[in-house]
DNA sequence: GCAAAAGTGTTCCAGATACACCCATGA
DNA sequence: TCATGGGTGTATCTGGAACACTTTTGC
């Protein structure tokens, strides 16, 4: 029943921001500036207040703690809840996790941002330090989710520039799946799905044959029939 | 930053309890007994208090509102969060959704239970009434999730008795996917995955040849390689 | 001319699909 | 004897996986 003075549990939001750096999938982490877990690496996160949605809290928190705006990223549609009774000594807590994807993000770069930031860094998933709370589990969950989405949708798009070569696209998939793909099979697959279209422009970036530049046909998250792996 | 008098948003839990009734996939709904949405059908749900986890709140709420205990069900591993700014006039709210699976459940049957219950019923997914809040969206999400899980894990197990015939198993899958499957191909698939084993017992339940009774090899949620659809 | 990435086809195999008849039982 | 669900095998198709060489450019 709705009671007037009902006390709610602690509600927090955590952001899992992925970006490609040097062809590796990385995630945005901070070093915690206070207890608990002082000095340990953690996902950027914050309490959600009664006057905001979890989404608004994410925006605010990301800028405050990492100097990156959620506006610069693409959010994956669906937030997930993690209920960790043992996480906070003050009582039970629920955290809402968002997955965000970006490219060319620089921690601390937003003007006036990062009030509480503690050394925000994009850290490769294959070289994660020990994380605070149950954040290792949350990152693993998010990575799994990203893999599953990449296998059947165009989620990779926000990780890439608007125009990209086939090699860039393939490398993005390889970074997400954590394994190499065959160049010819990859091309066939992407083309048979009609995911991309040639722009006619060429990328001239070195001592080799210039590559055709492509773009995604659909701007939005698009589900396709068959699947990668 | 952790502040002493921080006020948290409204946090609620909603349960999506699936059960097979007459070979149809049904979901547990109640008729709301107060505003908002008085008289409308809705998922059973409740506020989460500061002294309990979302999981505990689910247990309590289900018994109070439907007379069904979460102990009678199998919970799907992962809760999801839905953040609906417009849902509650008193401020922003986040709801944590659990998917639960059961069989032979009877609303209102728990002794001493169902304090606030309003006509709890298992309603077939293909005959849902208009639902309160954004519950139609939540049910659709849960159904999708169930489909995806059924395609690659043994989630169906809790929907079935311990021992079941191949036809029962197939019918469960058909109910979840909402389409017919080929009997021979289904058998081949299930057997090649080694999902079930014969018990040696026979089901004699009518004017026809008795069927072999099977059980799942793994009691727990088990992920298998290939996939149904 | 050589280093470096771009681009291109075929074969093979496994798994999915489509499909029809006889069997055991109770009424 | 008939109605009902139980139980079985084969041919075909499709999509994924494996695999190597020629092309274009800058230096």
Short mmCIF file of N, CA, C and O in Angstrom, two decimals, chain A residues 1-3 6-11 34 47-50 52-55 78-83 85 92 94 96 98 116 141, chain B residues 1-2 6-11 34 47-50 52-55 78-83 85 90 92 94 96 98 116 141:
data_model
loop_
_atom_site.label_atom_id
_atom_site.label_comp_id
_atom_site.label_asym_id
_atom_site.label_seq_id
_atom_site.Cartn_x
_atom_site.Cartn_y
_atom_site.Cartn_z
N UNK A 1 0.86 -1.20 0.00
CA UNK A 1 0.00 0.00 0.00
C UNK A 1 0.88 1.24 0.00
O UNK A 1 1.91 1.26 0.65
N UNK A 2 0.46 2.26 -0.62
CA UNK A 2 1.26 3.50 -0.60
C UNK A 2 1.13 4.17 0.77
O UNK A 2 0.04 4.53 1.16
N UNK A 3 2.23 4.26 1.46
CA UNK A 3 2.21 4.95 2.75
C UNK A 3 3.04 6.22 2.64
O UNK A 3 4.00 6.29 1.91
N UNK A 6 7.04 6.12 3.66
CA UNK A 6 7.76 4.93 3.26
C UNK A 6 9.22 5.28 2.98
O UNK A 6 9.52 6.26 2.31
N UNK A 7 10.12 4.49 3.50
CA UNK A 7 11.55 4.73 3.23
C UNK A 7 12.06 3.77 2.17
O UNK A 7 11.91 2.56 2.29
N UNK A 8 12.66 4.33 1.15
CA UNK A 8 13.11 3.49 0.06
C UNK A 8 14.56 3.09 0.23
O UNK A 8 15.32 3.76 0.92
N UNK A 9 14.94 2.00 -0.43
CA UNK A 9 16.33 1.54 -0.37
C UNK A 9 17.25 2.51 -1.11
O UNK A 9 16.78 3.40 -1.83
N UNK A 10 18.51 2.30 -0.92
CA UNK A 10 19.49 3.07 -1.65
C UNK A 10 19.39 2.69 -3.13
O UNK A 10 19.36 1.51 -3.47
N UNK A 11 19.35 3.70 -3.97
CA UNK A 11 19.24 3.44 -5.40
C UNK A 11 20.38 4.17 -6.10
O UNK A 11 20.56 5.37 -5.93
N UNK A 34 36.92 7.95 -2.05
CA UNK A 34 36.54 7.86 -0.64
C UNK A 34 36.10 6.43 -0.34
O UNK A 34 35.93 5.61 -1.24
N UNK A 47 24.46 8.03 -6.51
CA UNK A 47 23.10 7.89 -6.00
C UNK A 47 22.13 8.57 -6.94
O UNK A 47 22.46 9.58 -7.57
N UNK A 48 20.94 8.02 -7.01
CA UNK A 48 19.87 8.66 -7.76
C UNK A 48 19.00 9.40 -6.75
O UNK A 48 18.64 8.84 -5.72
N UNK A 49 18.70 10.66 -7.04
CA UNK A 49 17.88 11.40 -6.09
C UNK A 49 16.41 11.32 -6.49
O UNK A 49 16.08 10.93 -7.61
N UNK A 50 15.57 11.71 -5.54
CA UNK A 50 14.12 11.58 -5.77
C UNK A 50 13.62 12.52 -6.86
O UNK A 50 12.51 12.35 -7.36
N UNK A 52 14.99 13.06 -9.84
CA UNK A 52 15.50 12.79 -11.19
C UNK A 52 15.24 11.33 -11.57
O UNK A 52 15.03 10.48 -10.72
N UNK A 53 15.27 11.08 -12.87
CA UNK A 53 15.19 9.71 -13.35
C UNK A 53 16.58 9.09 -13.31
O UNK A 53 17.58 9.80 -13.19
N UNK A 54 16.63 7.78 -13.47
CA UNK A 54 17.94 7.12 -13.46
C UNK A 54 18.78 7.63 -14.63
O UNK A 54 20.00 7.73 -14.54
N UNK A 55 18.10 7.96 -15.69
CA UNK A 55 18.78 8.44 -16.89
C UNK A 55 19.40 9.82 -16.64
O UNK A 55 20.56 10.08 -17.00
N UNK A 78 18.26 -0.65 -22.93
CA UNK A 78 17.61 -1.18 -21.74
C UNK A 78 18.51 -1.15 -20.51
O UNK A 78 19.59 -1.71 -20.51
N UNK A 79 18.08 -0.52 -19.45
CA UNK A 79 18.86 -0.58 -18.22
C UNK A 79 18.63 -1.91 -17.51
O UNK A 79 17.60 -2.56 -17.69
N UNK A 80 19.60 -2.35 -16.72
CA UNK A 80 19.50 -3.57 -15.95
C UNK A 80 19.62 -3.24 -14.48
O UNK A 80 20.27 -2.28 -14.11
N UNK A 81 19.01 -4.05 -13.64
CA UNK A 81 19.09 -3.84 -12.20
C UNK A 81 19.98 -4.89 -11.57
O UNK A 81 19.91 -6.06 -11.93
N UNK A 82 20.81 -4.45 -10.65
CA UNK A 82 21.60 -5.38 -9.86
C UNK A 82 21.26 -5.11 -8.41
O UNK A 82 21.35 -3.99 -7.94
N UNK A 83 20.89 -6.18 -7.75
CA UNK A 83 20.45 -6.07 -6.37
C UNK A 83 21.49 -6.77 -5.52
O UNK A 83 21.63 -7.97 -5.59
N UNK A 85 22.55 -7.19 -1.83
CA UNK A 85 22.25 -6.95 -0.42
C UNK A 85 23.51 -6.64 0.39
O UNK A 85 23.48 -5.84 1.32
N UNK A 92 20.04 -2.32 2.15
CA UNK A 92 20.02 -2.94 0.84
C UNK A 92 20.11 -1.87 -0.23
O UNK A 92 19.73 -0.72 -0.01
N UNK A 94 19.97 -1.13 -4.65
CA UNK A 94 19.75 -1.59 -6.01
C UNK A 94 20.48 -0.64 -6.93
O UNK A 94 20.44 0.57 -6.74
N UNK A 96 21.11 0.56 -10.95
CA UNK A 96 20.63 0.51 -12.32
C UNK A 96 21.83 0.71 -13.23
O UNK A 96 22.54 1.69 -13.11
N UNK A 98 23.56 1.22 -16.93
CA UNK A 98 23.39 1.61 -18.33
C UNK A 98 24.63 1.22 -19.11
O UNK A 98 25.74 1.39 -18.62
N UNK A 116 34.12 15.64 -9.12
CA UNK A 116 34.66 14.68 -8.15
C UNK A 116 35.57 13.65 -8.80
O UNK A 116 35.88 12.64 -8.23
N UNK A 141 28.78 -8.69 -17.23
CA UNK A 141 27.41 -8.76 -17.73
C UNK A 141 27.24 -7.84 -18.94
O UNK A 141 26.66 -8.22 -19.96
N UNK B 1 28.10 12.14 -3.97
CA UNK B 1 28.65 12.00 -2.60
C UNK B 1 27.57 11.47 -1.68
O UNK B 1 26.41 11.83 -1.80
N UNK B 2 27.93 10.69 -0.73
CA UNK B 2 26.93 10.20 0.22
C UNK B 2 26.53 11.32 1.19
O UNK B 2 27.35 11.81 1.94
N UNK B 6 19.78 12.23 2.02
CA UNK B 6 19.50 12.02 0.62
C UNK B 6 18.15 11.32 0.48
O UNK B 6 17.85 10.36 1.17
N UNK B 7 17.31 11.83 -0.42
CA UNK B 7 16.01 11.19 -0.63
C UNK B 7 16.05 10.38 -1.92
O UNK B 7 16.38 10.89 -2.98
N UNK B 8 15.68 9.13 -1.81
CA UNK B 8 15.74 8.27 -2.97
C UNK B 8 14.43 8.23 -3.72
O UNK B 8 13.37 8.53 -3.14
N UNK B 9 14.48 7.88 -4.98
CA UNK B 9 13.25 7.78 -5.78
C UNK B 9 12.41 6.61 -5.31
O UNK B 9 12.86 5.77 -4.54
N UNK B 10 11.22 6.58 -5.81
CA UNK B 10 10.34 5.46 -5.54
C UNK B 10 10.91 4.22 -6.21
O UNK B 10 11.29 4.25 -7.38
N UNK B 11 11.00 3.17 -5.46
CA UNK B 11 11.54 1.93 -6.00
C UNK B 11 10.51 0.82 -5.81
O UNK B 11 10.05 0.57 -4.70
N UNK B 34 -6.91 0.02 -6.01
CA UNK B 34 -6.92 1.44 -5.65
C UNK B 34 -6.29 2.23 -6.79
O UNK B 34 -5.71 1.67 -7.71
N UNK B 47 6.00 -1.56 -3.46
CA UNK B 47 7.16 -0.77 -3.10
C UNK B 47 8.18 -1.65 -2.42
O UNK B 47 7.82 -2.61 -1.72
N UNK B 48 9.43 -1.30 -2.60
CA UNK B 48 10.51 -1.97 -1.87
C UNK B 48 10.87 -1.07 -0.70
O UNK B 48 11.05 0.13 -0.88
N UNK B 49 10.95 -1.66 0.48
CA UNK B 49 11.30 -0.82 1.64
C UNK B 49 12.80 -0.87 1.88
O UNK B 49 13.51 -1.71 1.33
N UNK B 50 13.27 0.06 2.70
CA UNK B 50 14.70 0.19 2.93
C UNK B 50 15.29 -0.99 3.68
O UNK B 50 16.49 -1.18 3.72
N UNK B 52 14.70 -4.24 3.10
CA UNK B 52 14.66 -5.52 2.38
C UNK B 52 15.31 -5.39 1.01
O UNK B 52 15.45 -4.29 0.48
N UNK B 53 15.70 -6.52 0.46
CA UNK B 53 16.20 -6.53 -0.90
C UNK B 53 15.01 -6.61 -1.87
O UNK B 53 13.89 -6.92 -1.46
N UNK B 54 15.29 -6.35 -3.13
CA UNK B 54 14.21 -6.42 -4.12
C UNK B 54 13.64 -7.84 -4.16
O UNK B 54 12.45 -8.04 -4.38
N UNK B 55 14.50 -8.78 -3.92
CA UNK B 55 14.10 -10.18 -3.95
C UNK B 55 13.15 -10.48 -2.78
O UNK B 55 12.10 -11.14 -2.97
N UNK B 78 18.23 -12.95 -13.64
CA UNK B 78 18.62 -11.55 -13.68
C UNK B 78 17.41 -10.61 -13.63
O UNK B 78 16.54 -10.67 -14.47
N UNK B 79 17.39 -9.73 -12.66
CA UNK B 79 16.32 -8.73 -12.67
C UNK B 79 16.62 -7.62 -13.68
O UNK B 79 17.77 -7.37 -14.02
N UNK B 80 15.58 -6.97 -14.14
CA UNK B 80 15.74 -5.86 -15.07
C UNK B 80 15.14 -4.61 -14.45
O UNK B 80 14.22 -4.69 -13.64
N UNK B 81 15.64 -3.47 -14.86
CA UNK B 81 15.12 -2.21 -14.34
C UNK B 81 14.33 -1.50 -15.41
O UNK B 81 14.72 -1.47 -16.58
N UNK B 82 13.22 -0.95 -15.03
CA UNK B 82 12.46 -0.09 -15.92
C UNK B 82 12.30 1.26 -15.25
O UNK B 82 11.85 1.34 -14.11
N UNK B 83 12.67 2.26 -15.98
CA UNK B 83 12.67 3.61 -15.43
C UNK B 83 11.61 4.39 -16.19
O UNK B 83 11.77 4.67 -17.36
N UNK B 85 9.67 7.72 -16.01
CA UNK B 85 9.51 9.02 -15.37
C UNK B 85 8.04 9.41 -15.25
O UNK B 85 7.63 10.05 -14.29
N UNK B 90 4.00 11.20 -8.11
CA UNK B 90 4.73 11.70 -6.97
C UNK B 90 6.22 11.90 -7.24
O UNK B 90 6.95 12.40 -6.41
N UNK B 92 9.87 10.52 -9.80
CA UNK B 92 10.39 9.50 -10.68
C UNK B 92 10.39 8.16 -9.96
O UNK B 92 10.44 8.09 -8.74
N UNK B 94 11.63 3.85 -10.29
CA UNK B 94 12.31 2.77 -10.98
C UNK B 94 11.68 1.48 -10.51
O UNK B 94 11.41 1.31 -9.32
N UNK B 96 11.95 -2.76 -10.52
CA UNK B 96 12.79 -3.92 -10.75
C UNK B 96 11.88 -5.07 -11.11
O UNK B 96 10.97 -5.40 -10.36
N UNK B 98 11.18 -9.03 -12.01
CA UNK B 98 11.64 -10.41 -11.93
C UNK B 98 10.78 -11.27 -12.83
O UNK B 98 9.56 -11.08 -12.88
N UNK B 116 -3.99 -8.26 0.26
CA UNK B 116 -4.55 -7.18 -0.55
C UNK B 116 -5.01 -7.67 -1.91
O UNK B 116 -5.24 -6.89 -2.82
N UNK B 141 8.53 -7.41 -22.78
CA UNK B 141 9.97 -7.59 -22.57
C UNK B 141 10.26 -8.94 -21.96
O UNK B 141 11.15 -9.67 -22.40
#
